[in-house]
GROMACS .gro file of C-alpha atoms in nm:
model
  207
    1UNK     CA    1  -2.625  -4.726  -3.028
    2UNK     CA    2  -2.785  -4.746  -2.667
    3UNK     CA    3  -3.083  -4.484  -2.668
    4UNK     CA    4  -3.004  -4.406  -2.349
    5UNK     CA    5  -2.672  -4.238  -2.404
    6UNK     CA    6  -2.884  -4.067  -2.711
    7UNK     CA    7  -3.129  -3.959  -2.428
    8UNK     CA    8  -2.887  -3.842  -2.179
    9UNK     CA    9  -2.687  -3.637  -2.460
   10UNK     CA   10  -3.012  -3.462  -2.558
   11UNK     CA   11  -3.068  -3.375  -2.203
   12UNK     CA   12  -2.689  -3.233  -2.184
   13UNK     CA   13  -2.746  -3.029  -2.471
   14UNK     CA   14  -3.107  -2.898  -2.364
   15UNK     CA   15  -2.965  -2.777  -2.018
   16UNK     CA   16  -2.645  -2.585  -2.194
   17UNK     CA   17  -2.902  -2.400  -2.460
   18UNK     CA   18  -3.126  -2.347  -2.187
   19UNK     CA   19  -2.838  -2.159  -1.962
   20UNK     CA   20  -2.714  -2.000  -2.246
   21UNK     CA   21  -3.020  -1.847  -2.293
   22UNK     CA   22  -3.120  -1.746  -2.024
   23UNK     CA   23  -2.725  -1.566  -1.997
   24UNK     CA   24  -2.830  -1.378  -2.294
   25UNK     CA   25  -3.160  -1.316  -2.158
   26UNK     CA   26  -3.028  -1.118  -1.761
   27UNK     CA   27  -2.816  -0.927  -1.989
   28UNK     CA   28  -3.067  -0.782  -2.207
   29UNK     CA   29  -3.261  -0.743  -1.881
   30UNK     CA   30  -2.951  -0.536  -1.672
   31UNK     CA   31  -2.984  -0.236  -1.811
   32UNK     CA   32  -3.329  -0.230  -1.700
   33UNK     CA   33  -3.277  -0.314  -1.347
   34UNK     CA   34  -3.319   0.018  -1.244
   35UNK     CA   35  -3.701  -0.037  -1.375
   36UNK     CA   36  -3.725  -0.343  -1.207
   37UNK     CA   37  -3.652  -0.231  -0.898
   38UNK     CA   38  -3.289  -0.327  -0.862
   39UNK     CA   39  -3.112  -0.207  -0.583
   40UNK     CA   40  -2.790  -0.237  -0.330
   41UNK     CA   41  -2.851  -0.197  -0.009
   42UNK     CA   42  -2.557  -0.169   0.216
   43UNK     CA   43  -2.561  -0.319   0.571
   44UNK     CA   44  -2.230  -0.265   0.660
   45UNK     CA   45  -2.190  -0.190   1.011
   46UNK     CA   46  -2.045   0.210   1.078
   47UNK     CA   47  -1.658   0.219   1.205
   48UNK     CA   48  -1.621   0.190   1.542
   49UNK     CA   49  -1.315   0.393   1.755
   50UNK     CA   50  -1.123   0.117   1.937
   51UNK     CA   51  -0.838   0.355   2.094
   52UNK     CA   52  -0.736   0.727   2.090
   53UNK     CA   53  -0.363   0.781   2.195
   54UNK     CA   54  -0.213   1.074   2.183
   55UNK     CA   55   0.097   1.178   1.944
   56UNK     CA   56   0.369   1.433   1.989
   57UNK     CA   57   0.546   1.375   1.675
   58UNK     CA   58   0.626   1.664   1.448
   59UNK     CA   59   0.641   1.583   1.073
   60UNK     CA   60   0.867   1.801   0.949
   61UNK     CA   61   0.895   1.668   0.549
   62UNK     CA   62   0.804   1.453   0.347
   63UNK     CA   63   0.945   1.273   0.015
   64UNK     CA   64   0.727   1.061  -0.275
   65UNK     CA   65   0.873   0.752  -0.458
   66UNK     CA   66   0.793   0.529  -0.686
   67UNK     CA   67   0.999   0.206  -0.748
   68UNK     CA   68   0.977  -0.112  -1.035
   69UNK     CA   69   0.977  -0.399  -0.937
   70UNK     CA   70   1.139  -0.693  -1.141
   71UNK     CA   71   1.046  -1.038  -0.955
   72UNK     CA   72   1.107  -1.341  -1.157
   73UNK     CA   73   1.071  -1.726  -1.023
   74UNK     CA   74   1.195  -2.013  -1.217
   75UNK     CA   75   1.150  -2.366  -1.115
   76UNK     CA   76   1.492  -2.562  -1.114
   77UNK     CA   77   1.526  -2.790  -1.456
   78UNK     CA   78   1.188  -2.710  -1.577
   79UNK     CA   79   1.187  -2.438  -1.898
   80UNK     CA   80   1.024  -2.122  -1.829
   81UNK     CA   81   0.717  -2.162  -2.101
   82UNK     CA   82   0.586  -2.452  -1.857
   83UNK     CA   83   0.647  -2.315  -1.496
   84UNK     CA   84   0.764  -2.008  -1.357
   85UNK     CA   85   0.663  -1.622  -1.351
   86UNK     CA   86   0.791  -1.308  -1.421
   87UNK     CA   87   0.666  -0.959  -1.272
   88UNK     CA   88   0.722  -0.612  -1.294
   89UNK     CA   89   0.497  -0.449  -1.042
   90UNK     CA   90   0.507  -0.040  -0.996
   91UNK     CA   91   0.464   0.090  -0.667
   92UNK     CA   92   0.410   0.430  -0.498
   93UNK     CA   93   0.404   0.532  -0.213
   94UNK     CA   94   0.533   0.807   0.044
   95UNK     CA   95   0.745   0.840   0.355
   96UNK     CA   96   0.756   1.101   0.657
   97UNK     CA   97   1.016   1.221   0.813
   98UNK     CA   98   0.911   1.323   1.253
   99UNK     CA   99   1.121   1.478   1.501
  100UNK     CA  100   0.957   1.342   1.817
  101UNK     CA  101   0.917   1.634   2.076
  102UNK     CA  102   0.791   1.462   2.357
  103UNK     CA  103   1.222   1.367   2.429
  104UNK     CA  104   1.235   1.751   2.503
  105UNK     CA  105   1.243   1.675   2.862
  106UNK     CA  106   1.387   1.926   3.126
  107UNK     CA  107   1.724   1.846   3.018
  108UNK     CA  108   1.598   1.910   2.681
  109UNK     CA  109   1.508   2.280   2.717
  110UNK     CA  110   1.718   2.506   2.920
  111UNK     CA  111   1.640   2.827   3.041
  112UNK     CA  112   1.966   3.094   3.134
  113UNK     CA  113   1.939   3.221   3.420
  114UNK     CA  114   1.836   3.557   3.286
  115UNK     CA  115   1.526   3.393   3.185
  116UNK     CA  116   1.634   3.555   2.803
  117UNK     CA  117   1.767   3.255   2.591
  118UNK     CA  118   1.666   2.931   2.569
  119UNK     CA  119   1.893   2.597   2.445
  120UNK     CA  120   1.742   2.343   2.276
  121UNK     CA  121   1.873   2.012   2.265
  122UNK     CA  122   1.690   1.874   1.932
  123UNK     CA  123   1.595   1.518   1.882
  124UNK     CA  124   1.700   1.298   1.614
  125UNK     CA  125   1.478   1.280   1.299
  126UNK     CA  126   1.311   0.948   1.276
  127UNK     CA  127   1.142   0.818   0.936
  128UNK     CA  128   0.769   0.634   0.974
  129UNK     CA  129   0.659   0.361   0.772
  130UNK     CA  130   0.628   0.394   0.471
  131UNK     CA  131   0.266   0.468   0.318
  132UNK     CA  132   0.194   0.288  -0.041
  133UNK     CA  133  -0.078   0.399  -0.265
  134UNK     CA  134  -0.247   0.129  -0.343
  135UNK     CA  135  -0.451   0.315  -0.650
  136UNK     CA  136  -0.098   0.399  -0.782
  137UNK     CA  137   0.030   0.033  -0.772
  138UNK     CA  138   0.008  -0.211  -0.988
  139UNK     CA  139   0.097  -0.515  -1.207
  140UNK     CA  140   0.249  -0.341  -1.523
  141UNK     CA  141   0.312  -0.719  -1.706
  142UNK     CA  142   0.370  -1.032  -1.628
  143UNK     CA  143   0.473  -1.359  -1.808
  144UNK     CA  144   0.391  -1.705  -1.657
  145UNK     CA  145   0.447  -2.034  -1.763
  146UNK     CA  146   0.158  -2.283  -1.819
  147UNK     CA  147   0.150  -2.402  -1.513
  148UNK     CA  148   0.160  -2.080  -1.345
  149UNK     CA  149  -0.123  -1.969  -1.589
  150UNK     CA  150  -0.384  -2.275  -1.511
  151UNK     CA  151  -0.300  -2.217  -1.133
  152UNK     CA  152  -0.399  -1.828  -1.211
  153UNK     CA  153  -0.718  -1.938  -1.339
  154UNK     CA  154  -0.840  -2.131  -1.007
  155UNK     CA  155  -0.642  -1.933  -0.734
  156UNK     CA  156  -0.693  -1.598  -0.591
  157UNK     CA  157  -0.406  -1.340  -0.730
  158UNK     CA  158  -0.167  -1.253  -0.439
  159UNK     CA  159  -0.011  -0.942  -0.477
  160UNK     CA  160   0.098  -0.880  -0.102
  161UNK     CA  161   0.437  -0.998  -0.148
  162UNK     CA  162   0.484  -0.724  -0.460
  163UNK     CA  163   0.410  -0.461  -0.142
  164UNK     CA  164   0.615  -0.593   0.102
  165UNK     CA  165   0.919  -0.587  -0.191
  166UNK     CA  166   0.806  -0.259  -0.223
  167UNK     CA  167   0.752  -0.155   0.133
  168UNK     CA  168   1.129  -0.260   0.164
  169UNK     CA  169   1.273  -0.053  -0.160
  170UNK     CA  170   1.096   0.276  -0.047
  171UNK     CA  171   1.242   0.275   0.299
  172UNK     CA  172   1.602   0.172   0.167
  173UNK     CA  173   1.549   0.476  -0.046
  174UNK     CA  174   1.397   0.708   0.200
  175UNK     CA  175   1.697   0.657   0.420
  176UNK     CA  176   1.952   0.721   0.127
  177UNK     CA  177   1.774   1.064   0.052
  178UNK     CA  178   1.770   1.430   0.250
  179UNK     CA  179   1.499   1.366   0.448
  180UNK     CA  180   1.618   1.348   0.783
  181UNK     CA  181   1.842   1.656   0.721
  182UNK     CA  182   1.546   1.820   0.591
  183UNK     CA  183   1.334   1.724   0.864
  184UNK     CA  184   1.608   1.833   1.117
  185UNK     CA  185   1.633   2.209   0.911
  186UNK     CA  186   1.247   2.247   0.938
  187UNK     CA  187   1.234   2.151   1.295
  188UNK     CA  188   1.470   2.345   1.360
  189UNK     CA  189   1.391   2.692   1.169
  190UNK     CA  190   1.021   2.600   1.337
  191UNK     CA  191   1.124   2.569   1.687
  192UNK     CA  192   1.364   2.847   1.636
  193UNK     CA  193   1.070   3.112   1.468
  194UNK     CA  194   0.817   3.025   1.791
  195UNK     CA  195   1.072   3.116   2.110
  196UNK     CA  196   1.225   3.405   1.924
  197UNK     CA  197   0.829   3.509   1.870
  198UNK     CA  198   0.792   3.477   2.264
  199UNK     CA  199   1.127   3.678   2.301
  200UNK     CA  200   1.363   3.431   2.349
  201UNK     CA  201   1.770   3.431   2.181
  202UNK     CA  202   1.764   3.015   2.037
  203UNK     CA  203   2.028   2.806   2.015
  204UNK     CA  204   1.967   2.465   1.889
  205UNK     CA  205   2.201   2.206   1.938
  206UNK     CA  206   2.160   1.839   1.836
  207UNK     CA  207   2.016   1.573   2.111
   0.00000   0.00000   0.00000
């Protein structure tokens, strides 16, 4: 047998022991970073304000969902226990339902001529975006073939296209739900409480 391949294997072997070792060695050592001074020092730069605009929306409700998500991809003609993946991915997340006042123009708010009632012509309720909690979302399982797992183990897990599924289901579901009649009531019954406060008669009629 050549010595050098002996020599070379010895050399292999003293470097792997010697990492090993000195693995075990930092993590009998952590726990005592504290006495050795360890620190984190964070030199983060502090947020800076890039606009200010100003809103006139009213929220007038809000509703909270949560939705599974069931994503599978196979890969034509090739069985699933070599390629292809299989999610289900919970999501949370919250929608608002806004009545925007600023369309309560002059046409929007008229005054009899008495100067005693008021009519208001109400604006339709609007729903925002949808607003996911991202420390109530997760991966609850997921299968993958072999492929899919070896890929897993050098690439970065992307999980945005779970929360754009998700983004999609809540505001399907938002818009299926009472929210916008809910937000219209509240507007309403708020708009309604404030003039007849100031001594107004209300009616509300819809934009």
């Amino acid at each position: 047998m050549d010595r050098r391949w002996v020599t070379r294997g010895a050399l292999v072997a003293v470097i792997v022991l010697a990492i090993g070792a000195a693995v075990q060695l930092w993590g009998h050592l952590r726990p005592f970073g504290d006495v050795l001074g360890e620190q984190t020092v964070d030199r983060s730069q502090p947020a800076v304000l890039k606009s200010v605009r100003d809103l006139s929306q009213y929220h007038a409700a809000a509703g909270e969902f949560q939705v599974v998500l069931d994503i599978e991809h196979d890969v034509k003609w090739v069985p699933a226990a070599l390629a292809g993946e299989r999610t289900l991915f919970v999501a949370a997340g919250s929608v608002d339902a806004y009545v925007d006042l600023g369309k309560l123009s002059d046409e929007g708010l008229v005054l009899s001529p008495d100067g005693k009632s008021v009519e208001i012509r109400l604006p339709s309720p609007q729903l925002d975006r949808p607003n996911l909690h991202h420390d109530r979302s997760y991966v609850f399982s997921q299968q993958r073939g072999l492929v899919n797992r070896l890929n897993a183990l050098v690439e970065v897990p992307d999980q945005q296209r779970f929360y754009v599924a998700a983004e999609t289901k809540i505001a399907d579901a938002a818009r299926e739900s009472e929210l916008l009649k809910r937000a219209e009531d509240n507007t309403r019954t708020m708009l309604t409480g404030m003039l007849r406060g100031l001594g107004f008669q209300v009616t509300v009629v819809p934009g």
